[in-house]
Amino acid sequence: MMVLGSFFEPSPIAFDGQMPESMAVGAAHIDWVYYAIYYFSLFFQAVITGLLFYFVWKYRRRKGDKLETPPDLTRLEILWTVLPLFFIVILFHVGFKGYVKNAIAGDNALEIRVRAKQWLWEFEYPNGMKEIGKLMIPVGRPVKMVMSSEDVIHSFYIPEFRVKKDVVPGMYSNVVFEANVIGPAHVFCTEYCGTSHSGMLADVKVVTPQDFDDYMKEGPKNPNCVDPAAPCPAEMKAKWGEALFVQNACVTCHSRDGSTSPGPTFKGVWGRHEALMSGDAVDVDENYIKESIRKPQAKIVKGYTNVVMPTFTISDRQIEALTEYLKTIK
Ligand code: CUA
């Protein structure tokens, strides 16, 4: 079968039309298998239905026909059983090769966690940075998606990379790909998972390794201020900060209206003189906010020891946006 393996490498013949633009290394193989099956089926469809019509015409009932038991044609029967079996085994072989390529990652693979839930995709990078609905991928590097679901069965599908895999609650599933074209691609959910299934989408951006590293260091850009040349006004930062406040679920422990909550209320938090467990006190400023997000246990406000705040790995830019937002809660 190894001989067949090298024989069935991606074909140099260009097919067009049926597939979206291919943007990953393994895609050529998948396309080859797809078109092989497609033309194989077309050919036999034509041969079988052609013969069917021909025989219907040739052996139609005529006057005076007598019914006879047809003779056994053992050799012919063996032929039409064994020959298709041979073709099916070849197709299985090339299909399985593609499957293995999309299932096993090399040592240098970048590992990205994928969490699916009704109805969004969350991605977590090795440095802990999380993003919802947006996936950044470096070109020319194998990527392994380690996927889990928080509720029902979803299915992770990037047509441009020719990868699709179910995301099942209670277990991890993996999919591996290596993008080879810079540009946008798309994540779809392809398992019906509820009323907003069709809206369970994410944008993929394949970028240069340099851009990817920068992104990992600086984090996502403020969606309200996309022009890097123009200054981003404070109210635009605060707007993003509010979105981050909700996305990161800060809202579940910190009230914004002064009511009692598991964590200190954020009504009027900016500049507040806060008494700490240690007996010291602190004025809430940029540094204190940053420290409290990155190391929540460093300075605990007096009376708030019974709930442990998780550590948040978010970028400086995001912390700045959150700070601007906290300033506006008066
Ligand atoms: Cu998730 Cu369909």
Short mmCIF file of C-alpha atoms and ligand atoms in Angstrom, two decimals:
data_model
loop_
_atom_site.label_atom_id
_atom_site.label_comp_id
_atom_site.label_asym_id
_atom_site.label_seq_id
_atom_site.Cartn_x
_atom_site.Cartn_y
_atom_site.Cartn_z
CA MET A 1 0.00 0.00 0.00
CA MET A 2 2.99 2.32 0.43
CA VAL A 3 3.37 2.32 -3.36
CA LEU A 4 -0.23 3.39 -3.70
CA GLY A 5 0.39 5.99 -1.03
CA SER A 6 2.97 7.81 -3.12
CA PHE A 7 0.94 7.31 -6.27
CA PHE A 8 -2.07 9.02 -4.77
CA GLU A 9 -0.34 12.24 -3.77
CA PRO A 10 -2.23 15.45 -4.66
CA SER A 11 -2.90 15.60 -8.36
CA PRO A 12 -1.30 18.38 -10.42
CA ILE A 13 -4.49 18.58 -12.48
CA ALA A 14 -6.49 21.65 -11.54
CA PHE A 15 -10.14 21.08 -10.76
CA ASP A 16 -12.29 24.08 -10.11
CA GLY A 17 -15.61 25.24 -8.90
CA GLN A 18 -16.79 22.89 -6.17
CA MET A 19 -14.52 23.77 -3.25
CA PRO A 20 -13.81 27.05 -1.46
CA GLU A 21 -10.30 28.46 -1.76
CA SER A 22 -7.84 26.06 -0.18
CA MET A 23 -5.73 27.61 2.60
CA ALA A 24 -4.10 24.66 4.36
CA VAL A 25 -1.40 22.12 3.58
CA GLY A 26 -3.66 19.06 3.95
CA ALA A 27 -6.39 20.57 1.77
CA ALA A 28 -4.88 19.38 -1.53
CA HIS A 29 -5.11 15.78 -0.36
CA ILE A 30 -8.70 16.16 0.80
CA ASP A 31 -9.59 17.78 -2.52
CA TRP A 32 -7.91 14.93 -4.40
CA VAL A 33 -9.93 12.36 -2.49
CA TYR A 34 -13.11 14.34 -2.98
CA TYR A 35 -12.68 14.65 -6.74
CA ALA A 36 -11.52 11.05 -7.05
CA ILE A 37 -14.77 9.89 -5.41
CA TYR A 38 -16.78 12.41 -7.36
CA TYR A 39 -15.50 11.32 -10.80
CA PHE A 40 -15.48 7.66 -9.77
CA SER A 41 -19.18 7.99 -8.88
CA LEU A 42 -20.00 9.94 -12.04
CA PHE A 43 -18.34 7.29 -14.19
CA PHE A 44 -20.14 4.36 -12.60
CA GLN A 45 -23.41 6.26 -12.48
CA ALA A 46 -23.16 6.67 -16.27
CA VAL A 47 -22.05 3.07 -16.89
CA ILE A 48 -24.64 1.45 -14.61
CA THR A 49 -27.67 3.51 -15.62
CA GLY A 50 -26.55 3.33 -19.27
CA LEU A 51 -26.45 -0.45 -19.13
CA LEU A 52 -29.71 -0.51 -17.21
CA PHE A 53 -31.55 1.36 -19.94
CA TYR A 54 -29.85 -0.67 -22.66
CA PHE A 55 -30.87 -3.99 -21.07
CA VAL A 56 -34.40 -2.80 -20.39
CA TRP A 57 -34.69 -2.12 -24.08
CA LYS A 58 -32.79 -5.19 -25.29
CA TYR A 59 -34.56 -7.72 -23.12
CA ARG A 60 -38.02 -6.17 -23.25
CA ARG A 61 -40.88 -8.65 -23.39
CA ARG A 62 -41.79 -9.84 -26.85
CA LYS A 63 -44.66 -11.94 -28.08
CA GLY A 64 -44.00 -15.64 -27.72
CA ASP A 65 -41.26 -15.19 -25.07
CA LYS A 66 -40.92 -18.13 -22.72
CA LEU A 67 -39.68 -17.64 -19.14
CA GLU A 68 -36.47 -19.53 -18.41
CA THR A 69 -34.30 -19.66 -15.32
CA PRO A 70 -31.13 -17.71 -16.14
CA PRO A 71 -27.87 -19.69 -15.86
CA ASP A 72 -25.43 -19.08 -12.98
CA LEU A 73 -22.53 -16.85 -14.02
CA THR A 74 -20.25 -17.47 -11.04
CA ARG A 75 -17.15 -15.89 -12.55
CA LEU A 76 -19.01 -12.71 -13.45
CA GLU A 77 -20.46 -12.50 -9.95
CA ILE A 78 -17.03 -12.88 -8.38
CA LEU A 79 -15.70 -10.19 -10.70
CA TRP A 80 -18.34 -7.63 -9.82
CA THR A 81 -17.91 -8.31 -6.12
CA VAL A 82 -14.11 -8.27 -5.96
CA LEU A 83 -13.44 -5.38 -8.33
CA PRO A 84 -15.51 -2.78 -6.45
CA LEU A 85 -14.04 -4.06 -3.19
CA PHE A 86 -10.60 -3.30 -4.57
CA PHE A 87 -11.64 0.27 -5.47
CA ILE A 88 -13.31 0.83 -2.11
CA VAL A 89 -10.17 -0.28 -0.28
CA ILE A 90 -8.08 2.19 -2.30
CA LEU A 91 -10.52 4.99 -1.48
CA PHE A 92 -10.43 4.01 2.17
CA HIS A 93 -6.64 4.11 2.10
CA VAL A 94 -6.37 7.60 0.61
CA GLY A 95 -9.21 8.87 2.82
CA PHE A 96 -7.61 7.46 5.94
CA LYS A 97 -4.29 9.06 5.05
CA GLY A 98 -5.98 12.45 4.97
CA TYR A 99 -7.74 11.73 8.23
CA VAL A 100 -4.47 10.88 9.96
CA LYS A 101 -2.87 14.06 8.65
CA ASN A 102 -5.68 16.07 10.25
CA ALA A 103 -5.58 14.16 13.53
CA ILE A 104 -1.91 13.98 14.56
CA ALA A 105 0.15 17.03 15.42
CA GLY A 106 3.93 17.43 15.22
CA ASP A 107 6.00 18.42 18.24
CA ASN A 108 6.17 22.06 17.22
CA ALA A 109 2.41 22.41 16.89
CA LEU A 110 0.77 25.45 18.41
CA GLU A 111 -1.93 24.32 20.80
CA ILE A 112 -5.13 26.34 20.94
CA ARG A 113 -8.05 25.46 23.19
CA VAL A 114 -11.50 25.72 21.71
CA ARG A 115 -14.57 25.92 23.92
CA ALA A 116 -17.90 25.63 22.24
CA LYS A 117 -21.13 26.66 23.86
CA GLN A 118 -24.55 27.76 22.77
CA TRP A 119 -23.80 29.77 20.64
CA LEU A 120 -20.24 30.90 20.48
CA TRP A 121 -16.67 29.77 19.98
CA GLU A 122 -14.07 30.71 22.57
CA PHE A 123 -10.39 30.34 21.77
CA GLU A 124 -7.59 30.25 24.32
CA TYR A 125 -3.97 30.66 23.30
CA PRO A 126 -0.94 29.11 25.07
CA ASN A 127 -0.27 32.37 26.94
CA GLY A 128 -3.77 32.30 28.46
CA MET A 129 -5.25 34.97 26.24
CA LYS A 130 -8.87 34.30 25.36
CA GLU A 131 -11.01 35.54 22.54
CA ILE A 132 -14.58 34.94 21.51
CA GLY A 133 -15.56 34.63 17.86
CA LYS A 134 -12.10 35.44 16.53
CA LEU A 135 -9.24 33.07 15.79
CA MET A 136 -5.73 34.20 14.85
CA ILE A 137 -3.44 31.62 13.19
CA PRO A 138 0.19 31.96 12.11
CA VAL A 139 0.92 30.83 8.55
CA GLY A 140 3.24 27.85 8.01
CA ARG A 141 2.93 26.33 11.46
CA PRO A 142 0.93 23.24 12.47
CA VAL A 143 -1.91 24.12 14.81
CA LYS A 144 -3.63 21.67 17.10
CA MET A 145 -7.10 22.59 18.30
CA VAL A 146 -8.00 20.97 21.62
CA MET A 147 -11.76 21.22 21.71
CA SER A 148 -14.42 20.82 24.36
CA SER A 149 -18.09 21.67 24.70
CA GLU A 150 -19.85 23.15 27.68
CA ASP A 151 -23.32 22.01 26.74
CA VAL A 152 -24.41 20.09 23.65
CA ILE A 153 -22.67 18.58 20.63
CA HIS A 154 -21.25 21.16 18.26
CA SER A 155 -19.04 20.64 15.23
CA PHE A 156 -15.97 22.69 14.39
CA TYR A 157 -15.67 23.33 10.68
CA ILE A 158 -13.24 25.49 8.70
CA PRO A 159 -14.03 24.86 5.02
CA GLU A 160 -10.92 26.69 3.78
CA PHE A 161 -8.72 24.29 5.79
CA ARG A 162 -10.89 21.24 4.95
CA VAL A 163 -11.21 20.30 8.61
CA LYS A 164 -14.34 19.31 10.48
CA LYS A 165 -14.66 17.61 13.82
CA ASP A 166 -17.41 17.15 16.39
CA VAL A 167 -17.04 18.94 19.71
CA VAL A 168 -18.63 16.74 22.32
CA PRO A 169 -19.46 17.51 25.97
CA GLY A 170 -17.51 15.42 28.49
CA MET A 171 -14.48 14.76 26.28
CA TYR A 172 -11.76 16.48 24.27
CA SER A 173 -11.49 16.15 20.53
CA ASN A 174 -8.60 17.34 18.40
CA VAL A 175 -8.13 18.63 14.94
CA VAL A 176 -4.83 19.59 13.30
CA PHE A 177 -4.08 21.82 10.34
CA GLU A 178 -1.37 24.01 8.90
CA ALA A 179 -2.45 27.16 7.10
CA ASN A 180 -0.38 28.04 4.03
CA VAL A 181 -2.18 31.14 2.75
CA ILE A 182 -2.45 34.48 4.54
CA GLY A 183 -5.99 35.86 4.66
CA PRO A 184 -9.44 35.42 6.17
CA ALA A 185 -11.20 32.08 6.71
CA HIS A 186 -14.33 31.04 8.62
CA VAL A 187 -15.46 28.78 11.44
CA PHE A 188 -18.91 27.25 11.17
CA CYS A 189 -20.83 25.03 13.55
CA THR A 190 -22.06 22.05 11.55
CA GLU A 191 -24.03 20.18 14.18
CA TYR A 192 -27.53 21.44 14.85
CA CYS A 193 -27.22 22.75 18.43
CA GLY A 194 -30.29 24.89 19.03
CA THR A 195 -32.13 27.91 17.77
CA SER A 196 -29.04 30.05 17.08
CA HIS A 197 -26.97 27.25 15.58
CA SER A 198 -26.71 29.04 12.24
CA GLY A 199 -25.25 32.09 13.97
CA MET A 200 -22.52 30.12 15.74
CA LEU A 201 -19.69 31.51 13.64
CA ALA A 202 -16.16 32.82 14.12
CA ASP A 203 -13.69 34.71 11.95
CA VAL A 204 -10.31 33.19 11.25
CA LYS A 205 -7.33 35.34 10.34
CA VAL A 206 -4.19 33.70 8.99
CA VAL A 207 -1.28 36.09 9.56
CA THR A 208 2.52 36.09 9.37
CA PRO A 209 4.37 34.55 12.34
CA GLN A 210 5.59 38.07 13.22
CA ASP A 211 2.05 39.48 13.33
CA PHE A 212 0.95 36.49 15.36
CA ASP A 213 3.70 37.01 17.95
CA ASP A 214 2.83 40.70 18.21
CA TYR A 215 -0.79 39.80 18.69
CA MET A 216 0.11 37.34 21.46
CA LYS A 217 2.14 40.04 23.20
CA GLU A 218 -0.17 43.02 22.81
CA GLY A 219 -3.52 41.28 22.66
CA PRO A 220 -6.50 42.14 20.55
CA LYS A 221 -7.00 45.69 19.34
CA ASN A 222 -9.87 47.83 20.50
CA PRO A 223 -12.66 47.11 18.00
CA ASN A 224 -13.87 50.71 18.40
CA CYS A 225 -10.47 52.13 17.39
CA VAL A 226 -9.12 50.15 14.48
CA ASP A 227 -7.03 52.91 12.87
CA PRO A 228 -3.56 52.58 14.43
CA ALA A 229 -2.59 56.08 13.30
CA ALA A 230 -5.50 57.87 15.00
CA PRO A 231 -5.59 58.37 18.77
CA CYS A 232 -8.24 56.35 20.60
CA PRO A 233 -10.43 58.59 22.78
CA ALA A 234 -11.13 57.57 26.39
CA GLU A 235 -14.85 57.02 25.82
CA MET A 236 -14.05 54.53 23.04
CA LYS A 237 -11.72 52.68 25.40
CA ALA A 238 -14.41 52.68 28.07
CA LYS A 239 -16.90 51.26 25.58
CA TRP A 240 -14.57 48.33 24.89
CA GLY A 241 -13.91 48.06 28.62
CA GLU A 242 -17.60 47.62 29.30
CA ALA A 243 -17.80 44.81 26.71
CA LEU A 244 -14.77 43.13 28.31
CA PHE A 245 -16.32 43.57 31.75
CA VAL A 246 -19.32 41.54 30.65
CA GLN A 247 -17.35 39.03 28.49
CA ASN A 248 -14.96 38.17 31.30
CA ALA A 249 -17.89 37.79 33.70
CA CYS A 250 -16.56 40.47 36.12
CA VAL A 251 -20.20 41.42 36.36
CA THR A 252 -21.09 38.23 38.24
CA CYS A 253 -19.06 39.26 41.32
CA HIS A 254 -18.83 43.04 41.15
CA SER A 255 -22.04 45.04 41.20
CA ARG A 256 -22.12 48.36 39.43
CA ASP A 257 -24.95 49.99 41.37
CA GLY A 258 -23.58 49.87 44.89
CA SER A 259 -25.52 46.76 45.90
CA THR A 260 -23.83 44.00 47.90
CA SER A 261 -21.97 41.49 45.73
CA PRO A 262 -19.37 38.72 46.30
CA GLY A 263 -16.65 41.21 45.40
CA PRO A 264 -16.44 44.95 46.16
CA THR A 265 -18.96 47.02 44.23
CA PHE A 266 -17.52 49.07 41.40
CA LYS A 267 -19.89 52.01 41.89
CA GLY A 268 -17.54 54.91 42.47
CA VAL A 269 -14.52 52.61 42.64
CA TRP A 270 -12.13 54.91 40.81
CA GLY A 271 -10.00 56.85 43.31
CA ARG A 272 -11.71 55.20 46.29
CA HIS A 273 -9.70 54.88 49.47
CA GLU A 274 -9.90 51.15 50.15
CA ALA A 275 -9.06 49.55 53.49
CA LEU A 276 -7.24 46.22 53.03
CA MET A 277 -7.18 42.96 54.98
CA SER A 278 -3.53 43.56 55.76
CA GLY A 279 -4.47 46.68 57.70
CA ASP A 280 -2.99 48.94 55.03
CA ALA A 281 -5.04 51.05 52.68
CA VAL A 282 -4.81 51.78 48.98
CA ASP A 283 -6.14 54.40 46.60
CA VAL A 284 -7.72 52.74 43.56
CA ASP A 285 -5.63 53.79 40.57
CA GLU A 286 -4.27 52.23 37.34
CA ASN A 287 -1.64 50.23 39.17
CA TYR A 288 -4.00 48.82 41.75
CA ILE A 289 -6.53 47.81 39.08
CA LYS A 290 -3.85 46.12 36.99
CA GLU A 291 -2.48 44.26 39.98
CA SER A 292 -5.93 43.16 41.09
CA ILE A 293 -6.65 41.65 37.67
CA ARG A 294 -3.30 39.92 37.25
CA LYS A 295 -2.76 38.95 40.92
CA PRO A 296 -6.15 39.13 42.62
CA GLN A 297 -4.77 37.89 45.96
CA ALA A 298 -2.10 40.57 46.31
CA LYS A 299 -4.22 43.23 48.04
CA ILE A 300 -7.58 42.04 49.29
CA VAL A 301 -10.18 44.59 50.30
CA LYS A 302 -11.21 44.29 53.91
CA GLY A 303 -14.19 41.93 54.34
CA TYR A 304 -13.80 40.10 51.01
CA THR A 305 -11.82 37.00 51.92
CA ASN A 306 -14.53 34.37 51.44
CA VAL A 307 -14.59 34.42 47.64
CA VAL A 308 -11.38 33.82 45.68
CA MET A 309 -11.17 35.80 42.48
CA PRO A 310 -9.61 33.91 39.54
CA THR A 311 -6.55 35.32 37.79
CA PHE A 312 -7.28 36.95 34.45
CA THR A 313 -4.75 36.81 31.65
CA ILE A 314 -5.67 39.78 29.56
CA SER A 315 -3.47 42.24 27.74
CA ASP A 316 -2.32 45.67 28.93
CA ARG A 317 -4.49 47.20 26.25
CA GLN A 318 -7.53 45.42 27.62
CA ILE A 319 -6.68 46.38 31.20
CA GLU A 320 -6.41 49.99 30.08
CA ALA A 321 -9.86 49.74 28.51
CA LEU A 322 -11.29 48.21 31.68
CA THR A 323 -9.72 50.99 33.74
CA GLU A 324 -11.31 53.61 31.53
CA TYR A 325 -14.64 51.87 32.00
CA LEU A 326 -14.28 51.66 35.79
CA LYS A 327 -13.68 55.42 35.84
CA THR A 328 -17.14 55.90 34.32
CA ILE A 329 -19.03 53.89 36.98
CA LYS A 330 -19.92 56.63 39.41
CU1 CUA B 1 -23.08 24.80 17.74
CU2 CUA B 1 -24.48 24.21 15.94
#
